[in-house]
Short mmCIF file of C-alpha atoms in Angstrom, two decimals:
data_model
loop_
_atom_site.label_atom_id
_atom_site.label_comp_id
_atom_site.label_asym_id
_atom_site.label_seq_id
_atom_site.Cartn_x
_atom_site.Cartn_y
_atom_site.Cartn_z
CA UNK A 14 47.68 -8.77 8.84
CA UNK A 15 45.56 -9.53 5.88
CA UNK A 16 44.61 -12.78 6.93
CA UNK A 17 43.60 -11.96 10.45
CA UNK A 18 39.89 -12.32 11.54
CA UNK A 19 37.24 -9.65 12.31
CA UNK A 20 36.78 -9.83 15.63
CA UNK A 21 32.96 -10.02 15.99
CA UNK A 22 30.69 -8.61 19.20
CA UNK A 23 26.81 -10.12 19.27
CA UNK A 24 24.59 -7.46 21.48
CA UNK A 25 21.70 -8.88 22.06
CA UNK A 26 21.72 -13.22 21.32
CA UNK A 27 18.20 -14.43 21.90
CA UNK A 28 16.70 -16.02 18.99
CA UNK A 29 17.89 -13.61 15.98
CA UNK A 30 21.20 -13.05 17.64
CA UNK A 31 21.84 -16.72 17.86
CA UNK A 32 21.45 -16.99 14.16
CA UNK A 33 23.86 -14.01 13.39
CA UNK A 34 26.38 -16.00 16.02
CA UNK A 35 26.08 -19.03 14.10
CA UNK A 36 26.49 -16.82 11.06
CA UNK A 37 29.66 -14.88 11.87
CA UNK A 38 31.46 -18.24 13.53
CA UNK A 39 31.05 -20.17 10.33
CA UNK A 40 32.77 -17.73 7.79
CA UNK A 41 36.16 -17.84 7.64
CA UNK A 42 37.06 -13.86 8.45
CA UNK A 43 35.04 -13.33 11.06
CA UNK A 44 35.19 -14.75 14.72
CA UNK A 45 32.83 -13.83 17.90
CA UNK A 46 35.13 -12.89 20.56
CA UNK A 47 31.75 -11.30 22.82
CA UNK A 48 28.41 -11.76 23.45
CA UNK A 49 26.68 -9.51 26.06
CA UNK A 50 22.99 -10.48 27.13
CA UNK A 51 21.18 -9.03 29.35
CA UNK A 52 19.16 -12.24 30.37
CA UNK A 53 21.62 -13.65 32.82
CA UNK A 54 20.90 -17.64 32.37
CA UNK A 55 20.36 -17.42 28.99
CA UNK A 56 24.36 -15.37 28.59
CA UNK A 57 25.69 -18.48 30.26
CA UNK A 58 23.88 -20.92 28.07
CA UNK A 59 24.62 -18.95 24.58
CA UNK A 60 28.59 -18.45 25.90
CA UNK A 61 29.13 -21.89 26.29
CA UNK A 62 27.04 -22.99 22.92
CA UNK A 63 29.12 -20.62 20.60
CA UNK A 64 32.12 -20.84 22.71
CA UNK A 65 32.93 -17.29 23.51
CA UNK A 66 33.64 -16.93 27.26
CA UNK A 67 33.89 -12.85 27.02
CA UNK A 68 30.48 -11.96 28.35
CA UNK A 69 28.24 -9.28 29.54
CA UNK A 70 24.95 -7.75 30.38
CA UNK A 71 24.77 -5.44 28.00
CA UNK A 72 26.96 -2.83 25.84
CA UNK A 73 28.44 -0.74 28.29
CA UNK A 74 29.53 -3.07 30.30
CA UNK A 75 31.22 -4.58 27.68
CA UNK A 76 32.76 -2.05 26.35
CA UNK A 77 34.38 -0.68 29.57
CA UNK A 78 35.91 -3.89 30.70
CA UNK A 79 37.48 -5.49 27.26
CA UNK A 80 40.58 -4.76 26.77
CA UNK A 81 40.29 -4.55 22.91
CA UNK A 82 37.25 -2.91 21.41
CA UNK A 83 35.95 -5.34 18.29
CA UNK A 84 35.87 -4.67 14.91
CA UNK A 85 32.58 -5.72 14.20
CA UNK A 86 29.37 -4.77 16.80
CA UNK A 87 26.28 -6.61 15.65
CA UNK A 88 23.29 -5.27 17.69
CA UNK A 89 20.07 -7.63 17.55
CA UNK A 90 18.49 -6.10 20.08
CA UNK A 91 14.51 -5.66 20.30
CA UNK A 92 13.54 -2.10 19.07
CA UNK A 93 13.35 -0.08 22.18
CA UNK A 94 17.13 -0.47 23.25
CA UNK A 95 19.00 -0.16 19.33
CA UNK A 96 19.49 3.39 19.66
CA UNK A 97 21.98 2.98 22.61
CA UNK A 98 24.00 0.09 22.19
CA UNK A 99 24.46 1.72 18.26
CA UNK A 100 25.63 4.89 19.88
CA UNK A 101 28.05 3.28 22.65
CA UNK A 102 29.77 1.45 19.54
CA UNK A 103 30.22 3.92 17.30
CA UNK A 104 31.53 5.95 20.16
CA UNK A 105 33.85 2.90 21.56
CA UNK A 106 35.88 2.59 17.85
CA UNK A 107 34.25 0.01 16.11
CA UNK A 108 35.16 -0.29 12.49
CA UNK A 109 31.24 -1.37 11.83
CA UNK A 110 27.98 -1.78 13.83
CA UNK A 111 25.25 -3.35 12.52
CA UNK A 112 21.33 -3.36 13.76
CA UNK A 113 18.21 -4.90 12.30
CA UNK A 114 14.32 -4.37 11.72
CA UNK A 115 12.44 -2.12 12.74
CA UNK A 116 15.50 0.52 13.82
CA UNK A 117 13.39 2.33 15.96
CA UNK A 118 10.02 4.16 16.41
CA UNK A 119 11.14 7.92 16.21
CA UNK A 120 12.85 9.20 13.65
CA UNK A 121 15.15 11.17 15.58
CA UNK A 122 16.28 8.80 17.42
CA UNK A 123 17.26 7.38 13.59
CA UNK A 124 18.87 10.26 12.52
CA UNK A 125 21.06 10.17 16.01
CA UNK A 126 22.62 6.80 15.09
CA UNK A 127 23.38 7.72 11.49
CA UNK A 128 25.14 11.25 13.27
CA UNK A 129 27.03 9.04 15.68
CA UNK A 130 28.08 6.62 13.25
CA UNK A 131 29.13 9.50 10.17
CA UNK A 132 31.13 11.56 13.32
CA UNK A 133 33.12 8.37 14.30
CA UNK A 134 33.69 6.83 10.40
CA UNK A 135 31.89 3.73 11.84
CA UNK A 136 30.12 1.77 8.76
CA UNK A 137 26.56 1.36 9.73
CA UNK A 138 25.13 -2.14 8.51
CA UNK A 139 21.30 -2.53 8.48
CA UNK A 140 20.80 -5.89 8.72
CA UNK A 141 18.90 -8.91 8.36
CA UNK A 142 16.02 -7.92 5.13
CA UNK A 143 15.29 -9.48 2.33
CA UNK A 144 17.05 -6.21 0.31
CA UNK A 145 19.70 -8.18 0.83
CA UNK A 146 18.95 -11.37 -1.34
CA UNK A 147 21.70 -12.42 -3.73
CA UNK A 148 18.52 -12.53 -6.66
CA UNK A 149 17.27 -9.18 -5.52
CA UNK A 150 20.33 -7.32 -5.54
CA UNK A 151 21.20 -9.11 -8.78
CA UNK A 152 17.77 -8.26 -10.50
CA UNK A 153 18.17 -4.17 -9.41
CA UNK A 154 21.72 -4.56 -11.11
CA UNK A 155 20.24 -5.45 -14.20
CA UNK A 156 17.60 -3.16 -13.69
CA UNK A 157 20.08 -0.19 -13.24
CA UNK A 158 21.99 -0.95 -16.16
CA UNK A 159 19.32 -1.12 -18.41
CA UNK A 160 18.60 -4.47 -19.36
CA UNK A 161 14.93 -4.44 -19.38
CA UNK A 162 14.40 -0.82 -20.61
CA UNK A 163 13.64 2.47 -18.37
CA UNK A 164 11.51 1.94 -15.20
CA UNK A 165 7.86 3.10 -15.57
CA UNK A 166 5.96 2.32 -13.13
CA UNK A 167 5.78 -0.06 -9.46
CA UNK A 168 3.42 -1.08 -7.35
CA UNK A 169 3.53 -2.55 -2.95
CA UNK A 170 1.01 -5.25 -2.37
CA UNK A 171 -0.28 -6.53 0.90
CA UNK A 172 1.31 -3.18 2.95
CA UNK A 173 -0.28 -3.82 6.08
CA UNK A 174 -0.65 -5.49 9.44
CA UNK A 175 3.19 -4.21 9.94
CA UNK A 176 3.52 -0.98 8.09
CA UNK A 177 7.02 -0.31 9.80
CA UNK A 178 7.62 -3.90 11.81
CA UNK A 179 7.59 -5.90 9.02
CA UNK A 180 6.82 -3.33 5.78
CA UNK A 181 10.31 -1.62 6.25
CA UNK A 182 11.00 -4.89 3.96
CA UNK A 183 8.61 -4.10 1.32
CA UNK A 184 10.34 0.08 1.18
CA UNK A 185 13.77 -0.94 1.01
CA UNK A 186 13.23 -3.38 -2.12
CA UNK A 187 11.31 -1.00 -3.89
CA UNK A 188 14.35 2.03 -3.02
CA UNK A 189 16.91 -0.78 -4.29
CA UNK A 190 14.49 -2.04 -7.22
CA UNK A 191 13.29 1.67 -8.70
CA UNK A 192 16.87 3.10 -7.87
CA UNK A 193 14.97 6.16 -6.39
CA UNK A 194 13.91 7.89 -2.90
CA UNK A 195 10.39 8.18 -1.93
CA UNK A 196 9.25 12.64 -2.22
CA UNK A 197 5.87 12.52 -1.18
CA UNK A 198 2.98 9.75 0.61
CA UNK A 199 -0.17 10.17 0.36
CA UNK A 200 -2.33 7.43 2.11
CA UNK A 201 -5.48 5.89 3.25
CA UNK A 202 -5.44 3.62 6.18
CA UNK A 203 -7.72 1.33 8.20
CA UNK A 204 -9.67 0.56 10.62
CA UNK A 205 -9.76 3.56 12.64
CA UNK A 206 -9.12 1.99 15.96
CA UNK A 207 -5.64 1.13 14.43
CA UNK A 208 -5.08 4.52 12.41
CA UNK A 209 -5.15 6.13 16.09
CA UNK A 210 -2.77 3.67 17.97
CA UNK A 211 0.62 4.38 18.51
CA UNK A 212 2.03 1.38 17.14
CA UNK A 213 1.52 -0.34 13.77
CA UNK A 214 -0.67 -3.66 14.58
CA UNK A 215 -3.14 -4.24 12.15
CA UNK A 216 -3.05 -0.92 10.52
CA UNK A 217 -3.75 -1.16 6.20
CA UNK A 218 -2.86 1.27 4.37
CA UNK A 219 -3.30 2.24 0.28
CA UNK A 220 -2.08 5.10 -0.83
CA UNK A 221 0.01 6.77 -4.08
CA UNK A 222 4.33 7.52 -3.41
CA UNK A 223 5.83 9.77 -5.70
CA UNK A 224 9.28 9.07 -6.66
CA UNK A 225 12.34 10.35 -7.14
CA UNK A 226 12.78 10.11 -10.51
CA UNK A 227 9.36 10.88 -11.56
CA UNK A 228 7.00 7.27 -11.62
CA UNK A 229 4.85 6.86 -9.03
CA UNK A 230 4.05 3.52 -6.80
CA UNK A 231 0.63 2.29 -5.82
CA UNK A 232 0.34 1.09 -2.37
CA UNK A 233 -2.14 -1.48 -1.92
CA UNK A 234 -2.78 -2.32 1.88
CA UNK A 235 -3.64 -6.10 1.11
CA UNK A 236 -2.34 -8.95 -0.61
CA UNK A 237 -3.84 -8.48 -4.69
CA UNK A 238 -3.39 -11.37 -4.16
CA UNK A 239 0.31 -10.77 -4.42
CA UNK A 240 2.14 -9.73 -1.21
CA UNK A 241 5.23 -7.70 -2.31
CA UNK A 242 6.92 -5.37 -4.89
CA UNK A 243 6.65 -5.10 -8.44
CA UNK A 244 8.44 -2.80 -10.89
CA UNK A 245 7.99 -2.32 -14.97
CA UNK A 246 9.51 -1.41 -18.43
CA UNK A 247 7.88 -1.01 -21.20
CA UNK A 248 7.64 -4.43 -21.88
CA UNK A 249 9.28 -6.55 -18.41
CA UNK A 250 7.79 -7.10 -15.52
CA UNK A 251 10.25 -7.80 -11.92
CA UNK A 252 8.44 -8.89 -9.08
CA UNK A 253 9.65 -9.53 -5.75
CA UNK A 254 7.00 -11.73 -3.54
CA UNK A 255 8.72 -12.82 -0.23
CA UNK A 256 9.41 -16.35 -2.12
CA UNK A 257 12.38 -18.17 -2.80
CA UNK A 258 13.70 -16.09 -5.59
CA UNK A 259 12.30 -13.18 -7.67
CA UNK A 260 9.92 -13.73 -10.67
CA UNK A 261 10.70 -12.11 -13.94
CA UNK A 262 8.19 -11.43 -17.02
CA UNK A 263 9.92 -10.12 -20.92
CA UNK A 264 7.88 -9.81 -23.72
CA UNK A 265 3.89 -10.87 -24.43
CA UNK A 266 2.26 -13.97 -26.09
CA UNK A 267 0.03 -13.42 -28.86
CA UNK A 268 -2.96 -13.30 -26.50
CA UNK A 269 -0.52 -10.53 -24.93
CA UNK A 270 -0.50 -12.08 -21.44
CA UNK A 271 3.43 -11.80 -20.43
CA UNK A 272 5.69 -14.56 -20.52
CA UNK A 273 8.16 -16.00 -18.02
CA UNK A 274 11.49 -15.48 -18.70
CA UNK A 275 13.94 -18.24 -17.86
CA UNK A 276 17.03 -15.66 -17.50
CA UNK A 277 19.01 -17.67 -14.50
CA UNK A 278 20.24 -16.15 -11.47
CA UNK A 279 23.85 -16.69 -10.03
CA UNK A 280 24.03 -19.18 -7.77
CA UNK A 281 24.71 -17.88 -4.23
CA UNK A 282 27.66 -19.61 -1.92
CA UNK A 283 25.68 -19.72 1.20
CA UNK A 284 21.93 -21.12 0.26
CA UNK A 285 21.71 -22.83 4.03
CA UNK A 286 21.71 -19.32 5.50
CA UNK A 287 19.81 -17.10 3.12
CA UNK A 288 20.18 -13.62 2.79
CA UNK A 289 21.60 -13.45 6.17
CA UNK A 290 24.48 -14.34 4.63
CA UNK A 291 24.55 -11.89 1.93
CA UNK A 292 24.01 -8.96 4.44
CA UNK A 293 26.55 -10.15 6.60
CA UNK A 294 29.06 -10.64 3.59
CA UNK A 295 28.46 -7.42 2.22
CA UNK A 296 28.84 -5.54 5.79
CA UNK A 297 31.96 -6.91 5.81
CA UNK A 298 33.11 -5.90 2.65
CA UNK A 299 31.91 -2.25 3.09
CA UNK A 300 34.20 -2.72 6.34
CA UNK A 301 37.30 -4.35 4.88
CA UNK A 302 36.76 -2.64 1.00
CA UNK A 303 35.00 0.42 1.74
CA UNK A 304 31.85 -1.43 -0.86
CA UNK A 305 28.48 -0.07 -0.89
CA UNK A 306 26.10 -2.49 1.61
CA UNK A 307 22.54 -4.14 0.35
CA UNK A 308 21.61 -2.90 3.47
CA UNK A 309 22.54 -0.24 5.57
CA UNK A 310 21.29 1.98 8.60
CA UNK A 311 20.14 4.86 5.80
CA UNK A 312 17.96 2.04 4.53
CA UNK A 313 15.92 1.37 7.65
CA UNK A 314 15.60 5.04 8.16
CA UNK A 315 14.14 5.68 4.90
CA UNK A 316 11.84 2.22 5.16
CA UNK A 317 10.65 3.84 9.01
CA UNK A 318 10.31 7.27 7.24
CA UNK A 319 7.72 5.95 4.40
CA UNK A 320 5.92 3.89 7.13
CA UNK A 321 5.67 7.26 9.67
CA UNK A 322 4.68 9.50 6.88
CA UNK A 323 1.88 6.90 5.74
CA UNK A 324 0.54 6.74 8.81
CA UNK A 325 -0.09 10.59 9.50
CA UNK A 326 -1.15 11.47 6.17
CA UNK A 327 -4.04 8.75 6.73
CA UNK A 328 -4.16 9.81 10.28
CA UNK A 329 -4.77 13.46 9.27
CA UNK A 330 -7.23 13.55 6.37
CA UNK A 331 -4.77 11.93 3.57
CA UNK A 332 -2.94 14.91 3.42
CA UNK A 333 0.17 14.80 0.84
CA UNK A 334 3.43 14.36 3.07
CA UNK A 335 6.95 15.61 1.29
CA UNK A 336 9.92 13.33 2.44
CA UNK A 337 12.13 14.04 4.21
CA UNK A 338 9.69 14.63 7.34
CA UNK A 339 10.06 18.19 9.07
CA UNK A 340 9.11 17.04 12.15
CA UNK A 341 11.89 14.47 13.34
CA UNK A 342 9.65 13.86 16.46
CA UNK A 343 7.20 11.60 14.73
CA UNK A 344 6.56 8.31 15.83
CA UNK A 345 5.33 4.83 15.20
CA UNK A 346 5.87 1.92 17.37
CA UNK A 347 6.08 -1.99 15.94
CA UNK A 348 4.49 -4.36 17.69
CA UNK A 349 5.52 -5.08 21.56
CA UNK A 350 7.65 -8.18 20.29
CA UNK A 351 9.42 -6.26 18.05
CA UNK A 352 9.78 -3.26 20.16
CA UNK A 353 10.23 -4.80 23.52
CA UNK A 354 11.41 -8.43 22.64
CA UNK A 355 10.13 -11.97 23.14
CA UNK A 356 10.98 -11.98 26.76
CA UNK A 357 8.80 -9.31 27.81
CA UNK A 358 5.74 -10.41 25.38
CA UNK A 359 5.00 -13.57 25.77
CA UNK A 360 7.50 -15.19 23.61
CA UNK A 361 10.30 -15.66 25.98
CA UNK A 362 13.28 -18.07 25.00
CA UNK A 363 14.24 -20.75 28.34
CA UNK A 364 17.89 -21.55 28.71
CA UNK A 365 17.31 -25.13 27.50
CA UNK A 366 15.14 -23.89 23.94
CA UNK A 367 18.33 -21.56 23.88
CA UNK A 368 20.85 -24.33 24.50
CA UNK A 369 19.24 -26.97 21.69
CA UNK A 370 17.24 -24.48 19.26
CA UNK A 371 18.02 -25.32 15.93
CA UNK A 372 19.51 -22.37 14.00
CA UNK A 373 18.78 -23.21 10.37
CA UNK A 374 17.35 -26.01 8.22
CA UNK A 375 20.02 -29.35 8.01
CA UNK A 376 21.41 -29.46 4.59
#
């Protein structure tokens, strides 16, 4: 029936994966029918918040005792445990699964989620980035269709600290924003101590990307002192900064410093929740319409690919790197939060934070 809801299963529903709960419950297609969480006080607490009673540890469990595998898997799980429960639903029937930032630490671990998700005709959602901002996706539209003249150059500020962790955002907005794929890194990175770690904490890197349709990007490690992605024409200027919407420049004064422009963006339906809206809505319309997704699983792999690749051209002598990587093996861990989850690094969520934590802003 047309008018029948997605029936919606949260893996994973500390922090994160109570907001995507919250999410899911308040649109008017969708409905969580499951959670499974592995922390067993915390399942109770989240069950009877959201009101779903179907409950479990973890994906497997879930999946062999439901009776009716859901439409919709949403995995916000910490790093270290994606790749299964993304594997398990693609290979239990979902119609979609969706995961979140960072995907993983090895590539091939990436490109086994993508495999399991193209052999099963599972749609495979990326998540919660900022890719997904109603303004951002609207400014690459006009971008693509050739509003502000042909792309000539971009630039990533402030690339550091969280080269994968937290840079996969700055990598998928300048894919979306250049319209192009990222052929060969060459980078610089600092200090040593972090160069030679295995994970990405406090780790700068500068460095050059060639692109796929010929410009080239300059990576700056540091905030300049902007923090985030800019792209230009011959005579515009689009900048995406991690604030509140994106900044466009057209045209020069006659001290040729560029002005503002004042070109409006469309209101979006769902300001209270962000662009974890947007994601969500446009996962579901790649599920129900077959659309293309701001953000998908591809997405993350190409943002973890760009971070990897940075990291061992620095690594080894800033050596040019051709994308794709070769070597699938290569690694690079986020941070222990990210990879192993506020419980196990010092962040952990009680039952009663879980029971009374406020979700998103009033309003």
């Amino acid at each position: 029936m047309a008018d029948e809801k997605l029936r919606v299963a949260i893996i994973g529903c500390g922090r994160m994966g109570q907001h995507y709960t919250e999410v899911y419950n308040t649109f008017e297609n969708t409905e969580v029918v499951a959670i499974a969480e592995y922390n067993d006080d915390r399942r109770n607490v989240v069950g009877e918040r959201f009101g779903v009673t179907a409950l479990f540890k973890d994906a497997e469990e879930m999946y062999q005792q439901m009776d009716e595998v859901p439409d919709l898997a949403v995995v916000v799980l910490p790093g270290k445990f994606i790749k299964d429960a993304v594997i398990a639903s693609a290979q239990a029937g979902v119609r979609g699964v969706s995961t979140d930032k960072p995907i993983g630490a090895k590539l091939s671990d990436v490109d086994e989620m993508i495999a399991a998700c193209e052999e099963s005709g599972t749609v495979f959602h990326g998540g919660n980035l900022q890719r997904s901002r109603a303004d951002v996706q609207e400014a690459a539209s006009w971008l693509r269709n050739g509003d502000y003249g042909e792309i000539q150059g971009a630039t990533v500020h402030g690339w550091g600290g969280e080269i994968s962790g937290g840079g996969c955002q700055h990598i998928a907005v300048l894919r979306l924003l250049t319209n192009a794929e990222i052929t060969e890194v060459i980078a610089w990175g600092k200090p040593q101590e972090s160069l030679e770690a295995n994970e990405d904490s406090g780790l700068i890197i500068n460095g050059r990307f060639k692109m796929s349709t010929g410009i080239e990007t300059t990576v700056y490690g540091e905030p300049t002192p902007h923090r985030g992605v800019d792209v230009w024409t011959e005579d515009s200027l689009l900048r995406w900064d991690w604030g509140d919407v994106m900044d466009i420049y057209q045209g020069f004064d006659d001290n040729g410093a560029r002005i503002k422009s004042d070109r409006q963006f469309t209101p979006f339906a769902w300001p209270k929740y962000g662009y974890l809206a947007s994601s969500i809505l446009s996962f579901i319309s790649a599920v129900e319409n077959g659309t293309e997704m701001a953000i998908s699983g591809y997405d993350l792999l190409r943002s973890l690919e760009a971070a990897v690749a940075a990291k061992h051209s620095a690594l080894w002598g800033s050596v040019p790197l051709s994308l794709p990587l070769e070597d699938r093996s290569l690694t690079l861990y986020p941070r222990p939060y990210r990879w192993l989850g506020g419980d196990q690094s010092g962040r952990y969520q009680t039952p009663d934070e879980a029971r009374a934590y406020e979700l998103f802003a009033k309003g």
